[in-house]
Short mmCIF file of C-alpha atoms in Angstrom, two decimals:
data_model
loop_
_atom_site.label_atom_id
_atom_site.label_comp_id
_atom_site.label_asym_id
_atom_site.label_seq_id
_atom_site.Cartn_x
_atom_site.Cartn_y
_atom_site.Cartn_z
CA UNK A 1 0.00 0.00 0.00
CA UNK A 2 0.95 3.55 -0.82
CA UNK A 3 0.36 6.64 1.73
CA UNK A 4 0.46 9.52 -0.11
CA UNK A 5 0.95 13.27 2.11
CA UNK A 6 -0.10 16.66 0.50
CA UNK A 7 0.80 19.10 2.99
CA UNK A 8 3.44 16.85 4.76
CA UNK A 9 6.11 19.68 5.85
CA UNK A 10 3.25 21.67 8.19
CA UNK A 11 2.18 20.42 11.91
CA UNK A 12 -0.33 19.11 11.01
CA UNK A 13 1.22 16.55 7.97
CA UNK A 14 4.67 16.13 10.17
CA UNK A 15 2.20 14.42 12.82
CA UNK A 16 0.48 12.88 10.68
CA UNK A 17 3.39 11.27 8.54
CA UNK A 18 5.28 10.12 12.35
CA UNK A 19 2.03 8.30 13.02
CA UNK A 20 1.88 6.45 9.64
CA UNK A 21 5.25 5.64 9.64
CA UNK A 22 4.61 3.88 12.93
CA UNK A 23 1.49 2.47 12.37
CA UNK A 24 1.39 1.52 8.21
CA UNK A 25 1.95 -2.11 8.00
CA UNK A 26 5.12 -3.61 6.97
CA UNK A 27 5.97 -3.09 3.15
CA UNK A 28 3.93 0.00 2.78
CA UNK A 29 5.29 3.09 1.02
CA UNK A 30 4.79 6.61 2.54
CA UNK A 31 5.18 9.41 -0.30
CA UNK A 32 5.57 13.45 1.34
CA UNK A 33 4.52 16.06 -0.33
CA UNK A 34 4.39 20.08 -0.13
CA UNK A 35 5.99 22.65 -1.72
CA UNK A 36 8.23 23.65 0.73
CA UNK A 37 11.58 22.61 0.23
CA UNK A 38 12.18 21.33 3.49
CA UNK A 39 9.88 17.87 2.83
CA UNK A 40 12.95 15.58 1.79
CA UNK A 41 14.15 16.69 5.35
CA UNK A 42 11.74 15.52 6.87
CA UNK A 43 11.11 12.27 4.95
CA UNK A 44 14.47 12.20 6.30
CA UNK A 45 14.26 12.37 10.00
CA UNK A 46 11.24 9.93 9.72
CA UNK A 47 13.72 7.32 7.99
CA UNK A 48 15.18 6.65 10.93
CA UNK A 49 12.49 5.52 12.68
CA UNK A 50 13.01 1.54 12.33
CA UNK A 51 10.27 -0.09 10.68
CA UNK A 52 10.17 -1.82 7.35
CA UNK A 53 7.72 1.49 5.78
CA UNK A 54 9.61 2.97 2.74
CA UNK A 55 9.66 6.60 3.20
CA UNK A 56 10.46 9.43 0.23
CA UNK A 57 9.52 13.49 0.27
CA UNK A 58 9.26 15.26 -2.57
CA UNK A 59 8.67 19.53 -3.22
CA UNK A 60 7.94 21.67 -5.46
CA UNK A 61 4.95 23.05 -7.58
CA UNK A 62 4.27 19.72 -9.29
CA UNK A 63 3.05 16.67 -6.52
CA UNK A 64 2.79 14.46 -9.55
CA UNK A 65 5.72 12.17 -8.27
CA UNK A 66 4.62 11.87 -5.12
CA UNK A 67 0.81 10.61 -6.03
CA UNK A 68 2.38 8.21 -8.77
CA UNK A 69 1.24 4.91 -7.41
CA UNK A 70 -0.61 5.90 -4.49
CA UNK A 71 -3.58 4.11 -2.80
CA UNK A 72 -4.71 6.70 -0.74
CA UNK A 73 -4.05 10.50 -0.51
CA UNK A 74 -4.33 12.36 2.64
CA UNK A 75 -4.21 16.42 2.59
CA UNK A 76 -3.42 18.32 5.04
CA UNK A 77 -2.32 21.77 3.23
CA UNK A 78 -3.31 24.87 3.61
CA UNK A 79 -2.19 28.13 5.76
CA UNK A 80 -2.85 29.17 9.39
CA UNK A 81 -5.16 32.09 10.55
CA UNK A 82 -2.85 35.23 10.19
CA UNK A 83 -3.87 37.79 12.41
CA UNK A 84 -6.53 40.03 11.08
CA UNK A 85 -7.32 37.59 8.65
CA UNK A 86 -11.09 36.75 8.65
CA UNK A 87 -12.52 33.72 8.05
CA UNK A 88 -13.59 33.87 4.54
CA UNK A 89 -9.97 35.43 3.36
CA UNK A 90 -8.96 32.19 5.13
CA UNK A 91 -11.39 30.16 3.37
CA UNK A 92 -10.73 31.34 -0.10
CA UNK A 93 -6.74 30.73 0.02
CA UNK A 94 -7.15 27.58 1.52
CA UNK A 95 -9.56 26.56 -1.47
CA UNK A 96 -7.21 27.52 -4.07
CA UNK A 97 -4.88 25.52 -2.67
CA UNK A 98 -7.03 22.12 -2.06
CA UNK A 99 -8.53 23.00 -5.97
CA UNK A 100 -4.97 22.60 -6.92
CA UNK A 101 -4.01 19.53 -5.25
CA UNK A 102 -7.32 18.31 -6.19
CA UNK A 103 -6.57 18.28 -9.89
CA UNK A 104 -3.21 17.27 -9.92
CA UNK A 105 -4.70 14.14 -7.69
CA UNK A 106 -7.81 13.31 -10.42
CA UNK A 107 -5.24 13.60 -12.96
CA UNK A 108 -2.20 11.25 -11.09
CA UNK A 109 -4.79 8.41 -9.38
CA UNK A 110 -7.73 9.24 -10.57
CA UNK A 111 -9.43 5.80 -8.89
CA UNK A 112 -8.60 5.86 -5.36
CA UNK A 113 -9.15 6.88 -1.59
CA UNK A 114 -8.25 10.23 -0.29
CA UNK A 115 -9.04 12.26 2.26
CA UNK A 116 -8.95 15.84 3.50
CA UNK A 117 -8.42 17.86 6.81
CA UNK A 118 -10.74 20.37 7.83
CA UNK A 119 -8.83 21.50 10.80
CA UNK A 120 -8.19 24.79 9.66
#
């Protein structure tokens, strides 16, 4: 099975990535994603952990690579409430940013799971 990350270099994905890297079962893969350039890092650190999940992050505009292959697709992207930010500012940024994960997804694995967090 294939984990895929979208968002993987913020809280909540760096949580979220530790706890399938734990918990996937043996074999899996675990693909990171975001577009900050620190997500190799962190695919990184996680490789240490010892269990037999496969780890790899990956940046950039394009998450192509990272949703090659992958069986389910969790996102967790989007940007924090900013002072003086309302709610609807918030709102709209966020949703450009799911729309374009969204497509890049239905184009990459266009027939399986994935899954979105509405924490923020």
């Amino acid at each position: 099975m294939k984990v895929a990350v979208l968002g993987a270099a913020g809280g909540i994905g760096q949580a979220l990535a530790l706890l399938l890297k734990n918990q996937l079962p043996s074999g899996s893969e675990l693909s990171l994603y975001d577009i900050a350039p620190v997500t190799p890092g962190v695919a990184v650190d996680l490789s240490h952990i010892p269990t037999a999940v496969k780890i790899k992050g990956f940046s950039g505009e394009d998450a192509t690579p990272a949703l090659e292959g992958a069986d389910v697709v969790l996102i967790s992207a989007g940007v924090a409430r900013k002072p003086g930010m309302d709610r609807s500012d918030l709102f709209n940024v966020n949703a450009g940013i799911v729309k374009n994960l969204v497509q890049q997804i239905a184009k990459t694995c266009r027939k399986r799971a994935w899954a979105l967090s509405p924490t923020r």
